[in-house]
PDB file of C-alpha atoms in Angstrom:
ATOM      1  CA  GLY A1387      10.449  -2.572 -14.437  1.00 65.00           C
ATOM      2  CA  ALA A1388       8.188  -0.496 -12.190  1.00 83.00           C
ATOM      3  CA  VAL A1389      10.714   0.871  -9.234  1.00 91.00           C
ATOM      4  CA  VAL A1390      10.017   3.896  -7.234  1.00 95.00           C
ATOM      5  CA  SER A1391      12.673   4.916  -4.822  1.00 96.00           C
ATOM      6  CA  GLN A1392      12.139   6.870  -1.561  1.00 97.00           C
ATOM      7  CA  HIS A1393      14.922   9.378  -0.238  1.00 97.00           C
ATOM      8  CA  PRO A1394      16.016   9.115   2.854  1.00 97.00           C
ATOM      9  CA  SER A1395      15.380   5.577   4.181  1.00 97.00           C
ATOM     10  CA  ARG A1396      15.674   6.863   7.538  1.00 97.00           C
ATOM     11  CA  VAL A1397      16.053  10.219   9.303  1.00 97.00           C
ATOM     12  CA  ILE A1398      16.454  11.545  12.844  1.00 97.00           C
ATOM     13  CA  CYS A1399      15.584  15.038  13.434  1.00 95.00           C
ATOM     14  CA  LYS A1400      14.624  17.190  16.320  1.00 96.00           C
ATOM     15  CA  SER A1401      11.399  18.400  17.476  1.00 96.00           C
ATOM     16  CA  GLY A1402      10.605  21.722  15.583  1.00 96.00           C
ATOM     17  CA  THR A1403      12.491  21.322  12.267  1.00 96.00           C
ATOM     18  CA  SER A1404      11.317  20.049   8.771  1.00 97.00           C
ATOM     19  CA  VAL A1405      12.265  17.067   7.333  1.00 97.00           C
ATOM     20  CA  LYS A1406      11.533  16.348   3.384  1.00 97.00           C
ATOM     21  CA  ILE A1407      10.735  12.983   1.783  1.00 97.00           C
ATOM     22  CA  GLU A1408      11.537  12.421  -1.880  1.00 97.00           C
ATOM     23  CA  CYS A1409       9.612   9.726  -4.040  1.00 96.00           C
ATOM     24  CA  ARG A1410      10.586   8.990  -7.366  1.00 95.00           C
ATOM     25  CA  SER A1411       9.305   6.580 -10.070  1.00 92.00           C
ATOM     26  CA  LEU A1412      12.633   5.383 -11.730  1.00 92.00           C
ATOM     27  CA  ASP A1413      11.387   3.586 -14.965  1.00 88.00           C
ATOM     28  CA  PHE A1414       7.950   4.889 -15.692  1.00 86.00           C
ATOM     29  CA  GLN A1415       5.999   8.052 -15.563  1.00 87.00           C
ATOM     30  CA  ALA A1416       3.457   8.180 -12.411  1.00 86.00           C
ATOM     31  CA  THR A1417       0.330  10.292 -13.477  1.00 81.00           C
ATOM     32  CA  THR A1418      -0.371  10.094  -9.519  1.00 89.00           C
ATOM     33  CA  MET A1419       1.682   9.461  -6.692  1.00 93.00           C
ATOM     34  CA  PHE A1420      -0.048   8.750  -3.204  1.00 95.00           C
ATOM     35  CA  TRP A1421       1.423   9.233   0.371  1.00 96.00           C
ATOM     36  CA  TYR A1422       0.798   6.601   3.284  1.00 96.00           C
ATOM     37  CA  ARG A1423       1.820   6.362   6.863  1.00 96.00           C
ATOM     38  CA  GLN A1424       2.156   3.012   8.720  1.00 96.00           C
ATOM     39  CA  PHE A1425       2.428   2.630  12.589  1.00 93.00           C
ATOM     40  CA  PRO A1426       3.986  -0.492  13.913  1.00 90.00           C
ATOM     41  CA  LYS A1427       1.842  -3.660  13.182  1.00 89.00           C
ATOM     42  CA  GLN A1428      -0.779  -1.659  11.635  1.00 92.00           C
ATOM     43  CA  SER A1429      -2.386  -0.921   8.065  1.00 94.00           C
ATOM     44  CA  LEU A1430      -1.335   1.676   5.857  1.00 94.00           C
ATOM     45  CA  MET A1431      -3.173   5.004   6.405  1.00 93.00           C
ATOM     46  CA  LEU A1432      -3.586   7.011   3.144  1.00 94.00           C
ATOM     47  CA  MET A1433      -2.412  10.827   3.826  1.00 96.00           C
ATOM     48  CA  ALA A1434      -2.600  12.276   0.290  1.00 95.00           C
ATOM     49  CA  THR A1435      -2.937  11.996  -3.175  1.00 93.00           C
ATOM     50  CA  SER A1436      -0.495  14.024  -5.359  1.00 90.00           C
ATOM     51  CA  ASN A1437      -1.289  14.541  -9.297  1.00 85.00           C
ATOM     52  CA  GLU A1438       1.455  16.374 -11.081  1.00 81.00           C
ATOM     53  CA  GLY A1439       1.299  19.716 -11.455  1.00 80.00           C
ATOM     54  CA  SER A1440      -1.769  20.152  -9.496  1.00 83.00           C
ATOM     55  CA  LYS A1441      -2.446  20.562  -5.518  1.00 86.00           C
ATOM     56  CA  ALA A1442      -2.544  17.743  -3.683  1.00 91.00           C
ATOM     57  CA  THR A1443      -5.951  16.322  -2.367  1.00 92.00           C
ATOM     58  CA  TYR A1444      -5.491  15.181   1.486  1.00 95.00           C
ATOM     59  CA  GLU A1445      -7.532  12.702   3.281  1.00 93.00           C
ATOM     60  CA  GLN A1446      -9.742  13.630   6.121  1.00 93.00           C
ATOM     61  CA  GLY A1447      -7.825  14.523   9.508  1.00 93.00           C
ATOM     62  CA  VAL A1448      -4.418  15.312   7.798  1.00 95.00           C
ATOM     63  CA  GLU A1449      -3.324  18.653   8.010  1.00 93.00           C
ATOM     64  CA  LYS A1450      -2.285  19.852   4.769  1.00 92.00           C
ATOM     65  CA  ASP A1451      -0.120  23.027   6.137  1.00 94.00           C
ATOM     66  CA  LYS A1452       2.072  20.227   8.263  1.00 95.00           C
ATOM     67  CA  PHE A1453       2.404  17.664   5.315  1.00 96.00           C
ATOM     68  CA  LEU A1454       3.224  19.797   2.462  1.00 95.00           C
ATOM     69  CA  ILE A1455       3.080  18.010  -0.843  1.00 94.00           C
ATOM     70  CA  ASN A1456       4.906  18.649  -4.100  1.00 90.00           C
ATOM     71  CA  HIS A1457       4.351  16.730  -7.305  1.00 88.00           C
ATOM     72  CA  ALA A1458       6.794  18.884  -9.414  1.00 83.00           C
ATOM     73  CA  SER A1459       6.960  16.345 -12.297  1.00 88.00           C
ATOM     74  CA  LEU A1460       5.777  12.781 -13.459  1.00 88.00           C
ATOM     75  CA  THR A1461       8.341  11.034 -11.495  1.00 91.00           C
ATOM     76  CA  LEU A1462       9.185  13.154  -8.559  1.00 93.00           C
ATOM     77  CA  SER A1463       6.955  13.948  -5.555  1.00 93.00           C
ATOM     78  CA  THR A1464       7.780  15.561  -2.069  1.00 95.00           C
ATOM     79  CA  LEU A1465       6.351  15.422   0.988  1.00 97.00           C
ATOM     80  CA  THR A1466       7.726  17.722   3.632  1.00 97.00           C
ATOM     81  CA  VAL A1467       6.717  17.085   7.582  1.00 97.00           C
ATOM     82  CA  THR A1468       7.172  20.643   9.089  1.00 96.00           C
ATOM     83  CA  SER A1469       7.904  21.611  12.630  1.00 96.00           C
ATOM     84  CA  ALA A1470       8.032  17.824  13.302  1.00 96.00           C
ATOM     85  CA  HIS A1471       6.974  16.629  16.500  1.00 96.00           C
ATOM     86  CA  PRO A1472       7.593  13.123  18.176  1.00 96.00           C
ATOM     87  CA  GLU A1473       4.195  12.048  17.605  1.00 95.00           C
ATOM     88  CA  ASP A1474       4.823  12.542  13.712  1.00 96.00           C
ATOM     89  CA  SER A1475       7.301   9.675  14.049  1.00 96.00           C
ATOM     90  CA  SER A1476       6.514   6.661  11.526  1.00 96.00           C
ATOM     91  CA  PHE A1477       7.206   5.022   8.572  1.00 97.00           C
ATOM     92  CA  TYR A1478       6.251   6.814   5.470  1.00 98.00           C
ATOM     93  CA  ILE A1479       5.334   5.413   2.310  1.00 97.00           C
ATOM     94  CA  CYS A1480       4.957   6.552  -1.374  1.00 97.00           C
ATOM     95  CA  SER A1481       3.493   4.725  -4.248  1.00 95.00           C
ATOM     96  CA  ALA A1482       3.027   5.698  -8.084  1.00 92.00           C
ATOM     97  CA  ARG A1483       0.458   5.013 -10.411  1.00 87.00           C
ATOM     98  CA  ASP A1484       1.895   3.903 -13.575  1.00 79.00           C
ATOM     99  CA  ARG A1485       0.721   6.318 -16.228  1.00 67.00           C
ATOM    100  CA  GLY A1486       0.694   3.479 -19.042  1.00 63.00           C
ATOM    101  CA  GLY A1487      -1.627   0.556 -19.282  1.00 54.00           C
ATOM    102  CA  ARG A1488      -4.696   0.547 -17.121  1.00 56.00           C
ATOM    103  CA  GLY A1489      -3.448   2.461 -14.576  1.00 61.00           C
ATOM    104  CA  GLU A1490      -4.318   0.428 -12.219  1.00 73.00           C
ATOM    105  CA  THR A1491      -1.325  -0.739 -10.721  1.00 82.00           C
ATOM    106  CA  GLN A1492       0.353   1.177  -7.763  1.00 87.00           C
ATOM    107  CA  TYR A1493       3.552   0.629  -6.939  1.00 91.00           C
ATOM    108  CA  PHE A1494       5.440   1.375  -3.545  1.00 95.00           C
ATOM    109  CA  GLY A1495       8.557   2.948  -2.344  1.00 96.00           C
ATOM    110  CA  PRO A1496      10.821   1.348   0.253  1.00 97.00           C
ATOM    111  CA  GLY A1497       9.708   3.867   2.929  1.00 97.00           C
ATOM    112  CA  THR A1498      11.390   6.199   5.082  1.00 98.00           C
ATOM    113  CA  ARG A1499      11.541   5.881   8.520  1.00 97.00           C
ATOM    114  CA  LEU A1500      11.096   9.318  10.736  1.00 97.00           C
ATOM    115  CA  LEU A1501      12.200   9.535  14.080  1.00 97.00           C
ATOM    116  CA  VAL A1502      11.696  12.847  15.666  1.00 96.00           C
ATOM    117  CA  LEU A1503      13.302  13.515  19.207  1.00 96.00           C
TER     118      LEU A1503
ATOM    119  CA  GLN B 889     -18.497   1.183   2.960  1.00 55.00           C
ATOM    120  CA  GLN B 890     -15.045   1.873   1.781  1.00 65.00           C
ATOM    121  CA  GLN B 891     -13.883  -0.850   4.206  1.00 89.00           C
ATOM    122  CA  VAL B 892     -12.116  -3.882   3.374  1.00 96.00           C
ATOM    123  CA  LYS B 893     -12.431  -6.548   6.203  1.00 97.00           C
ATOM    124  CA  GLN B 894      -9.360  -8.835   6.210  1.00 97.00           C
ATOM    125  CA  SER B 895      -9.007 -12.541   8.465  1.00 97.00           C
ATOM    126  CA  PRO B 896      -7.167 -13.406  10.051  1.00 97.00           C
ATOM    127  CA  GLN B 897      -4.841 -11.342  11.798  1.00 96.00           C
ATOM    128  CA  SER B 898      -2.258 -13.678  12.099  1.00 97.00           C
ATOM    129  CA  LEU B 899      -1.410 -16.910  10.659  1.00 97.00           C
ATOM    130  CA  ILE B 900       0.739 -19.843  11.498  1.00 98.00           C
ATOM    131  CA  VAL B 901       1.596 -22.586   9.003  1.00 98.00           C
ATOM    132  CA  GLN B 902       4.146 -25.399   8.322  1.00 97.00           C
ATOM    133  CA  LYS B 903       6.317 -25.272   5.576  1.00 97.00           C
ATOM    134  CA  GLY B 904       4.608 -26.997   2.284  1.00 97.00           C
ATOM    135  CA  GLY B 905       1.039 -26.322   4.059  1.00 97.00           C
ATOM    136  CA  ILE B 906      -1.051 -23.842   2.290  1.00 98.00           C
ATOM    137  CA  SER B 907      -1.870 -20.431   3.815  1.00 98.00           C
ATOM    138  CA  ILE B 908      -5.161 -18.859   3.097  1.00 98.00           C
ATOM    139  CA  ILE B 909      -6.102 -15.330   3.764  1.00 98.00           C
ATOM    140  CA  ASN B 910      -9.451 -13.676   3.297  1.00 98.00           C
ATOM    141  CA  CYS B 911     -10.950 -10.611   2.353  1.00 98.00           C
ATOM    142  CA  ALA B 912     -14.461  -9.211   2.323  1.00 98.00           C
ATOM    143  CA  TYR B 913     -15.547  -5.753   1.050  1.00 97.00           C
ATOM    144  CA  GLU B 914     -18.992  -3.867   0.811  1.00 94.00           C
ATOM    145  CA  ASN B 915     -18.385  -1.213  -1.970  1.00 92.00           C
ATOM    146  CA  THR B 916     -19.731  -2.788  -5.287  1.00 91.00           C
ATOM    147  CA  ALA B 917     -18.034  -0.274  -7.277  1.00 91.00           C
ATOM    148  CA  PHE B 918     -14.696  -1.644  -6.580  1.00 92.00           C
ATOM    149  CA  ASP B 919     -12.950  -3.156  -9.622  1.00 91.00           C
ATOM    150  CA  TYR B 920      -9.455  -4.074  -8.768  1.00 92.00           C
ATOM    151  CA  PHE B 921      -8.083  -6.288  -6.295  1.00 95.00           C
ATOM    152  CA  PRO B 922      -4.487  -6.445  -5.348  1.00 95.00           C
ATOM    153  CA  TRP B 923      -2.536  -8.342  -2.804  1.00 97.00           C
ATOM    154  CA  TYR B 924       0.703  -7.136  -1.479  1.00 96.00           C
ATOM    155  CA  GLN B 925       3.383  -8.382   0.842  1.00 97.00           C
ATOM    156  CA  GLN B 926       5.509  -6.453   3.174  1.00 97.00           C
ATOM    157  CA  PHE B 927       8.654  -7.468   4.932  1.00 96.00           C
ATOM    158  CA  PRO B 928       9.542  -5.580   8.195  1.00 94.00           C
ATOM    159  CA  GLY B 929      10.768  -2.042   7.229  1.00 93.00           C
ATOM    160  CA  LYS B 930      10.051  -2.502   3.552  1.00 95.00           C
ATOM    161  CA  GLY B 931       7.507  -0.759   1.308  1.00 95.00           C
ATOM    162  CA  PRO B 932       4.756  -3.124   0.269  1.00 96.00           C
ATOM    163  CA  ALA B 933       5.176  -5.188  -2.957  1.00 94.00           C
ATOM    164  CA  LEU B 934       2.466  -6.341  -5.439  1.00 92.00           C
ATOM    165  CA  LEU B 935       2.199  -9.952  -5.526  1.00 94.00           C
ATOM    166  CA  ILE B 936      -0.914 -10.737  -7.735  1.00 94.00           C
ATOM    167  CA  ALA B 937      -4.212  -8.676  -8.389  1.00 94.00           C
ATOM    168  CA  ILE B 938      -7.793  -9.499  -9.916  1.00 94.00           C
ATOM    169  CA  ARG B 939     -10.494  -7.774 -11.689  1.00 91.00           C
ATOM    170  CA  PRO B 940     -14.083  -9.061 -11.154  1.00 90.00           C
ATOM    171  CA  ASP B 941     -14.361 -10.637 -14.391  1.00 90.00           C
ATOM    172  CA  VAL B 942     -12.871 -13.616 -13.551  1.00 92.00           C
ATOM    173  CA  SER B 943     -13.360 -15.861 -10.470  1.00 94.00           C
ATOM    174  CA  GLU B 944      -9.841 -17.204 -10.204  1.00 96.00           C
ATOM    175  CA  LYS B 945      -5.804 -16.021 -11.115  1.00 96.00           C
ATOM    176  CA  LYS B 946      -2.713 -18.041 -10.430  1.00 96.00           C
ATOM    177  CA  GLU B 947       0.721 -16.954 -10.631  1.00 95.00           C
ATOM    178  CA  GLY B 948       3.244 -19.776  -9.302  1.00 96.00           C
ATOM    179  CA  ARG B 949       2.185 -20.453  -5.705  1.00 97.00           C
ATOM    180  CA  PHE B 950       0.090 -17.656  -5.657  1.00 97.00           C
ATOM    181  CA  THR B 951      -3.578 -17.946  -6.437  1.00 97.00           C
ATOM    182  CA  ILE B 952      -6.346 -15.279  -5.898  1.00 97.00           C
ATOM    183  CA  SER B 953     -10.182 -16.808  -5.850  1.00 96.00           C
ATOM    184  CA  PHE B 954     -12.951 -14.177  -5.943  1.00 96.00           C
ATOM    185  CA  ASN B 955     -16.533 -14.670  -5.730  1.00 95.00           C
ATOM    186  CA  LYS B 956     -18.554 -11.465  -6.814  1.00 93.00           C
ATOM    187  CA  SER B 957     -21.664 -12.017  -5.246  1.00 94.00           C
ATOM    188  CA  ALA B 958     -20.248 -12.801  -1.788  1.00 95.00           C
ATOM    189  CA  LYS B 959     -18.136  -9.889  -2.377  1.00 95.00           C
ATOM    190  CA  GLN B 960     -15.346 -11.825  -1.275  1.00 97.00           C
ATOM    191  CA  PHE B 961     -11.762 -12.586  -2.402  1.00 97.00           C
ATOM    192  CA  SER B 962      -8.853 -14.696  -0.538  1.00 98.00           C
ATOM    193  CA  LEU B 963      -5.039 -15.366  -1.366  1.00 98.00           C
ATOM    194  CA  HIS B 964      -4.090 -19.056  -1.072  1.00 98.00           C
ATOM    195  CA  ILE B 965      -0.074 -19.516  -1.178  1.00 98.00           C
ATOM    196  CA  MET B 966       0.637 -23.303  -1.907  1.00 97.00           C
ATOM    197  CA  ASP B 967       3.904 -24.945  -0.930  1.00 98.00           C
ATOM    198  CA  SER B 968       4.164 -22.072   1.936  1.00 98.00           C
ATOM    199  CA  GLN B 969       8.027 -21.356   2.738  1.00 97.00           C
ATOM    200  CA  PRO B 970       9.544 -19.891   5.428  1.00 97.00           C
ATOM    201  CA  GLY B 971      10.453 -16.953   3.392  1.00 97.00           C
ATOM    202  CA  ASP B 972       6.996 -16.638   2.451  1.00 98.00           C
ATOM    203  CA  SER B 973       6.640 -15.114   6.349  1.00 98.00           C
ATOM    204  CA  ALA B 974       5.691 -11.603   5.972  1.00 97.00           C
ATOM    205  CA  THR B 975       2.647  -9.481   6.330  1.00 97.00           C
ATOM    206  CA  TYR B 976      -0.026  -9.617   3.589  1.00 98.00           C
ATOM    207  CA  PHE B 977      -2.504  -7.081   2.625  1.00 97.00           C
ATOM    208  CA  CYS B 978      -5.740  -7.219   0.251  1.00 97.00           C
ATOM    209  CA  ALA B 979      -6.589  -4.046  -1.152  1.00 96.00           C
ATOM    210  CA  ALA B 980      -9.461  -2.705  -3.476  1.00 94.00           C
ATOM    211  CA  SER B 981      -9.857   0.194  -5.656  1.00 91.00           C
ATOM    212  CA  SER B 982     -12.188   1.521  -8.146  1.00 87.00           C
ATOM    213  CA  ARG B 983     -12.061   3.666 -11.415  1.00 80.00           C
ATOM    214  CA  THR B 984     -14.081   6.306  -9.766  1.00 79.00           C
ATOM    215  CA  SER B 985     -11.542   6.663  -6.971  1.00 77.00           C
ATOM    216  CA  TYR B 986      -8.787   7.375  -9.403  1.00 72.00           C
ATOM    217  CA  GLY B 987      -7.037   4.451  -8.310  1.00 79.00           C
ATOM    218  CA  LYS B 988      -6.849   5.150  -4.246  1.00 88.00           C
ATOM    219  CA  LEU B 989      -6.584   1.885  -2.704  1.00 92.00           C
ATOM    220  CA  THR B 990      -8.601   0.879   0.543  1.00 92.00           C
ATOM    221  CA  PHE B 991      -6.495  -1.753   2.465  1.00 95.00           C
ATOM    222  CA  GLY B 992      -7.304  -4.541   4.623  1.00 96.00           C
ATOM    223  CA  GLN B 993      -5.876  -4.481   8.204  1.00 96.00           C
ATOM    224  CA  GLY B 994      -3.318  -7.248   7.303  1.00 97.00           C
ATOM    225  CA  THR B 995      -2.290 -11.100   8.099  1.00 98.00           C
ATOM    226  CA  ILE B 996       1.022 -11.434   9.729  1.00 97.00           C
ATOM    227  CA  LEU B 997       1.994 -15.131   8.119  1.00 98.00           C
ATOM    228  CA  THR B 998       4.571 -17.260   9.826  1.00 98.00           C
ATOM    229  CA  VAL B 999       5.589 -20.361   8.176  1.00 98.00           C
ATOM    230  CA  HIS B1000       7.577 -22.775  10.279  1.00 96.00           C
ATOM    231  CA  PRO B1001      10.509 -24.659   8.734  1.00 92.00           C
TER     232      PRO B1001
END
């Protein structure tokens, strides 16, 4: 149980285009989803916290107009990288917090590799 | 105060040996301490987690030791195998942070056959 999927797993786009990444909790309802980015050989950096039906909360230094987050249901959150540039190339990972139980455990998706040319 | 400091940065162990990774934190509000394993190109996977009301938790070959007074916790991998070669992250969260995890810097573990 507790599976989180991401789509796509890999995307290559041209500079200036927008890219949408989907994060789904497949077998549980997620009160909260989190979006991270990870550069090679580095730790995960939290970008934003996404709660179903409300606006996302962004970490300091993360541009909310560039990284649009929508959490439309208890099983789906999307991250849209608008007007992507080469410096946005990274590994984007979502996680979902199980609504049931004690709600502490975060389950991570497999990640999306974004390459902006 | 939100930092979680992890060491060592990298670790090489022979097959069958014990791998030990340490983490230290400052924020006394932290009350949940998970460890994640990440393979290259994959998302982190939850290995084992502990709350501060116990000093040790064991699941198979993986054990977390927790020292509340020292604000430290560690992961022990017994009988390390080449398949354990991965990056390991400790993390911490508190109820007041609504589940936001603060991650350590990561440890690259290599287990030689």
